[in-house]
Amino acid sequence: MSTMVTVLTEPVPRVHQGPIASLVQFFEEVREVLGSVHDKAKCYGGHAAVTRSLLEGLTRIGVQYQYNPRFIAQVGDTILVLAGIAPLKQAIAWKRAGRISTLLAGPNIVVRPTDYDGLIAAPEIDACIVPSQWVGTAYVEDAPTLAGRIKVWAAGVDERYWNGLRQHASSKTVLLYQKSAPEELGLMCERLIRSMGWSPVRVVYGRYTKDEYRKVLASSVFAVFLSRSESQGLALAEAWAMNVPTLVWDPGELTFEGRRYSTVSACPYLTSETGLTWETVTELEDVLTHVDDVVISRAPRQWVLDHMTDEIAARNLLSMIETGHLTFHSPCQVGRW
């Protein structure tokens, strides 16, 4: 990688390098070397899982980068704003002034490209990064000037933490993951899973720790996911890395703030190696009836090792910056059961 990338999730203080600033920087570097409590590498801003994946991936492949530098003088020629309106406005101003040459923005800055007066579609932005193809399609529909500037990039997972170590030789545990789905659907699925001899363990989005999630995955034979839509679905990838195949409710429709989306997915990266989709409880019942043949035999961890580790995600992003193209191709969507 010939260009130093500056990754931002917060604005750079408006302080130019000088004697006092240099002294402050020196003491900060000493503290980091000595293992100070101020460990900036572990303070991931924006969407913490996405930021962590990129930075740790870059570190693993030995690529130098700047993350939220303290001084403007440390800002490189190529900037990636992962998250934050303030740093994006700052970077746009630098691009206008000729301070930087390349500006990429996303994927965790806005929900819709019309937010903040359409800032994400500013002409100074060379590439708008989105986490999956259906999100890119929606962005262009809402902001046509983004056509030709959308780049799809998926964050990775740490396959060493999500290590695939499971203890379910005789387990009947099934993870039931509930996010943006009707409560009644969750209850129906829970009753159905239990009626077919399995022991469902419900995990609700936003109410669990990473360690708790891994512990449930380690004892689960497979997982049932209930989320109306996902821009990428990192929780799915974490399950796959633990070698847990997923049965995903995918209604294929979404209305948000009065906008009905023409394309939507609850599992943009699901493949035949990682699981199946279903739409109705009847379809789920059919899958569960044949679960030994169509689900349990799958080995989703290998797909993650081949496509979605932190290292692979970092290399994909660098390839996009250097060539303008993305080497990661979204897999074909698995058909419904």
Short mmCIF file of N, CA and C in Angstrom, two decimals, residues 254-314:
data_model
loop_
_atom_site.label_atom_id
_atom_site.label_comp_id
_atom_site.label_asym_id
_atom_site.label_seq_id
_atom_site.Cartn_x
_atom_site.Cartn_y
_atom_site.Cartn_z
N LEU A 254 -39.57 -3.58 3.36
CA LEU A 254 -39.28 -2.65 4.45
C LEU A 254 -39.84 -1.28 4.13
N THR A 255 -40.54 -0.70 5.09
CA THR A 255 -41.00 0.68 4.98
C THR A 255 -40.40 1.44 6.15
N PHE A 256 -39.65 2.49 5.86
CA PHE A 256 -38.96 3.26 6.90
C PHE A 256 -39.18 4.74 6.64
N GLU A 257 -39.74 5.43 7.63
CA GLU A 257 -40.02 6.86 7.53
C GLU A 257 -40.84 7.17 6.29
N GLY A 258 -41.82 6.30 6.02
CA GLY A 258 -42.71 6.52 4.88
C GLY A 258 -42.16 6.09 3.55
N ARG A 259 -40.94 5.58 3.52
CA ARG A 259 -40.30 5.17 2.27
C ARG A 259 -40.34 3.65 2.17
N ARG A 260 -40.96 3.12 1.11
CA ARG A 260 -40.99 1.68 0.89
C ARG A 260 -39.86 1.33 -0.06
N TYR A 261 -38.97 0.46 0.38
CA TYR A 261 -37.78 0.14 -0.39
C TYR A 261 -38.08 -0.92 -1.45
N SER A 262 -37.49 -0.74 -2.62
CA SER A 262 -37.74 -1.66 -3.73
C SER A 262 -36.96 -2.96 -3.56
N THR A 263 -35.80 -2.88 -2.92
CA THR A 263 -35.01 -4.07 -2.64
C THR A 263 -34.58 -4.02 -1.18
N VAL A 264 -34.66 -5.14 -0.50
CA VAL A 264 -34.26 -5.18 0.90
C VAL A 264 -33.92 -6.62 1.26
N SER A 265 -32.98 -6.78 2.18
CA SER A 265 -32.60 -8.14 2.60
C SER A 265 -32.37 -8.16 4.10
N ALA A 266 -32.73 -9.26 4.70
CA ALA A 266 -32.43 -9.48 6.12
C ALA A 266 -31.12 -10.23 6.29
N CYS A 267 -30.51 -10.63 5.17
CA CYS A 267 -29.27 -11.42 5.23
C CYS A 267 -28.50 -11.25 3.93
N PRO A 268 -27.90 -10.08 3.69
CA PRO A 268 -27.27 -9.80 2.40
C PRO A 268 -26.16 -10.77 2.00
N TYR A 269 -25.53 -11.41 2.99
CA TYR A 269 -24.39 -12.28 2.67
C TYR A 269 -24.65 -13.76 2.95
N LEU A 270 -25.90 -14.11 3.12
CA LEU A 270 -26.23 -15.52 3.34
C LEU A 270 -25.98 -16.32 2.06
N THR A 271 -25.40 -17.50 2.20
CA THR A 271 -25.17 -18.39 1.06
C THR A 271 -25.66 -19.79 1.41
N SER A 272 -25.58 -20.68 0.44
CA SER A 272 -25.98 -22.06 0.68
C SER A 272 -25.06 -22.73 1.70
N GLU A 273 -23.87 -22.16 1.91
CA GLU A 273 -22.94 -22.71 2.89
C GLU A 273 -23.27 -22.28 4.32
N THR A 274 -24.01 -21.19 4.45
CA THR A 274 -24.21 -20.62 5.79
C THR A 274 -25.64 -20.73 6.31
N GLY A 275 -26.60 -21.05 5.45
CA GLY A 275 -27.95 -21.19 5.97
C GLY A 275 -29.03 -21.11 4.91
N LEU A 276 -30.25 -20.85 5.37
CA LEU A 276 -31.43 -20.77 4.52
C LEU A 276 -32.29 -19.58 4.94
N THR A 277 -33.14 -19.13 4.02
CA THR A 277 -34.12 -18.11 4.37
C THR A 277 -35.52 -18.72 4.38
N TRP A 278 -36.42 -18.06 5.10
CA TRP A 278 -37.82 -18.46 5.13
C TRP A 278 -38.65 -17.20 5.35
N GLU A 279 -39.92 -17.27 5.00
CA GLU A 279 -40.79 -16.10 5.13
C GLU A 279 -41.94 -16.33 6.08
N THR A 280 -42.54 -17.49 6.08
CA THR A 280 -43.67 -17.77 6.94
C THR A 280 -43.29 -18.82 7.97
N VAL A 281 -44.06 -18.88 9.06
CA VAL A 281 -43.80 -19.88 10.09
C VAL A 281 -44.00 -21.29 9.53
N THR A 282 -44.90 -21.43 8.59
CA THR A 282 -45.11 -22.73 7.95
C THR A 282 -43.84 -23.18 7.22
N GLU A 283 -43.20 -22.22 6.53
CA GLU A 283 -41.93 -22.54 5.86
C GLU A 283 -40.87 -22.95 6.88
N LEU A 284 -40.82 -22.23 7.99
CA LEU A 284 -39.85 -22.58 9.03
C LEU A 284 -40.12 -23.98 9.57
N GLU A 285 -41.38 -24.31 9.74
CA GLU A 285 -41.72 -25.65 10.22
C GLU A 285 -41.23 -26.72 9.26
N ASP A 286 -41.37 -26.47 7.95
CA ASP A 286 -40.89 -27.42 6.95
C ASP A 286 -39.36 -27.59 7.06
N VAL A 287 -38.66 -26.48 7.26
CA VAL A 287 -37.20 -26.56 7.39
C VAL A 287 -36.83 -27.37 8.62
N LEU A 288 -37.49 -27.11 9.75
CA LEU A 288 -37.17 -27.80 10.99
C LEU A 288 -37.47 -29.30 10.89
N THR A 289 -38.45 -29.64 10.08
CA THR A 289 -38.78 -31.06 9.89
C THR A 289 -37.62 -31.80 9.22
N HIS A 290 -36.87 -31.08 8.37
CA HIS A 290 -35.76 -31.70 7.64
C HIS A 290 -34.42 -31.12 8.09
N VAL A 291 -34.36 -30.63 9.30
CA VAL A 291 -33.20 -29.86 9.73
C VAL A 291 -31.91 -30.69 9.71
N ASP A 292 -31.99 -31.96 10.00
CA ASP A 292 -30.78 -32.79 9.99
C ASP A 292 -30.14 -32.85 8.61
N ASP A 293 -30.98 -32.86 7.58
CA ASP A 293 -30.47 -33.01 6.21
C ASP A 293 -30.07 -31.67 5.58
N VAL A 294 -30.82 -30.60 5.88
CA VAL A 294 -30.62 -29.36 5.13
C VAL A 294 -29.88 -28.27 5.89
N VAL A 295 -29.66 -28.45 7.18
CA VAL A 295 -29.04 -27.38 7.96
C VAL A 295 -27.81 -27.83 8.73
N ILE A 296 -27.96 -28.84 9.57
CA ILE A 296 -26.91 -29.20 10.51
C ILE A 296 -25.63 -29.63 9.81
N SER A 297 -25.75 -30.19 8.61
CA SER A 297 -24.57 -30.67 7.90
C SER A 297 -23.71 -29.55 7.32
N ARG A 298 -24.17 -28.32 7.36
CA ARG A 298 -23.41 -27.21 6.77
C ARG A 298 -22.25 -26.79 7.65
N ALA A 299 -21.26 -26.16 7.02
CA ALA A 299 -20.06 -25.72 7.74
C ALA A 299 -19.79 -24.25 7.43
N PRO A 300 -20.55 -23.35 8.03
CA PRO A 300 -20.45 -21.93 7.67
C PRO A 300 -19.13 -21.27 8.06
N ARG A 301 -18.42 -21.82 9.03
CA ARG A 301 -17.16 -21.18 9.44
C ARG A 301 -16.18 -21.07 8.28
N GLN A 302 -16.13 -22.09 7.45
CA GLN A 302 -15.18 -22.06 6.34
C GLN A 302 -15.50 -20.90 5.40
N TRP A 303 -16.79 -20.60 5.22
CA TRP A 303 -17.14 -19.46 4.37
C TRP A 303 -16.59 -18.17 4.95
N VAL A 304 -16.69 -17.99 6.26
CA VAL A 304 -16.13 -16.79 6.89
C VAL A 304 -14.62 -16.74 6.70
N LEU A 305 -13.95 -17.85 6.90
CA LEU A 305 -12.50 -17.88 6.74
C LEU A 305 -12.10 -17.53 5.31
N ASP A 306 -12.95 -17.83 4.36
CA ASP A 306 -12.65 -17.55 2.96
C ASP A 306 -13.06 -16.15 2.52
N HIS A 307 -14.04 -15.54 3.23
CA HIS A 307 -14.63 -14.31 2.71
C HIS A 307 -14.76 -13.14 3.69
N MET A 308 -14.77 -13.37 5.00
CA MET A 308 -15.20 -12.29 5.88
C MET A 308 -14.42 -12.19 7.19
N THR A 309 -13.13 -12.42 7.16
CA THR A 309 -12.31 -12.15 8.34
C THR A 309 -11.89 -10.68 8.33
N ASP A 310 -11.36 -10.21 9.45
CA ASP A 310 -10.86 -8.83 9.51
C ASP A 310 -9.79 -8.59 8.46
N GLU A 311 -8.90 -9.55 8.31
CA GLU A 311 -7.80 -9.40 7.35
C GLU A 311 -8.34 -9.27 5.93
N ILE A 312 -9.30 -10.11 5.57
CA ILE A 312 -9.88 -10.04 4.23
C ILE A 312 -10.60 -8.72 4.02
N ALA A 313 -11.33 -8.26 5.04
CA ALA A 313 -12.04 -6.99 4.93
C ALA A 313 -11.06 -5.84 4.70
N ALA A 314 -9.96 -5.84 5.43
CA ALA A 314 -8.95 -4.78 5.27
C ALA A 314 -8.35 -4.81 3.87
#
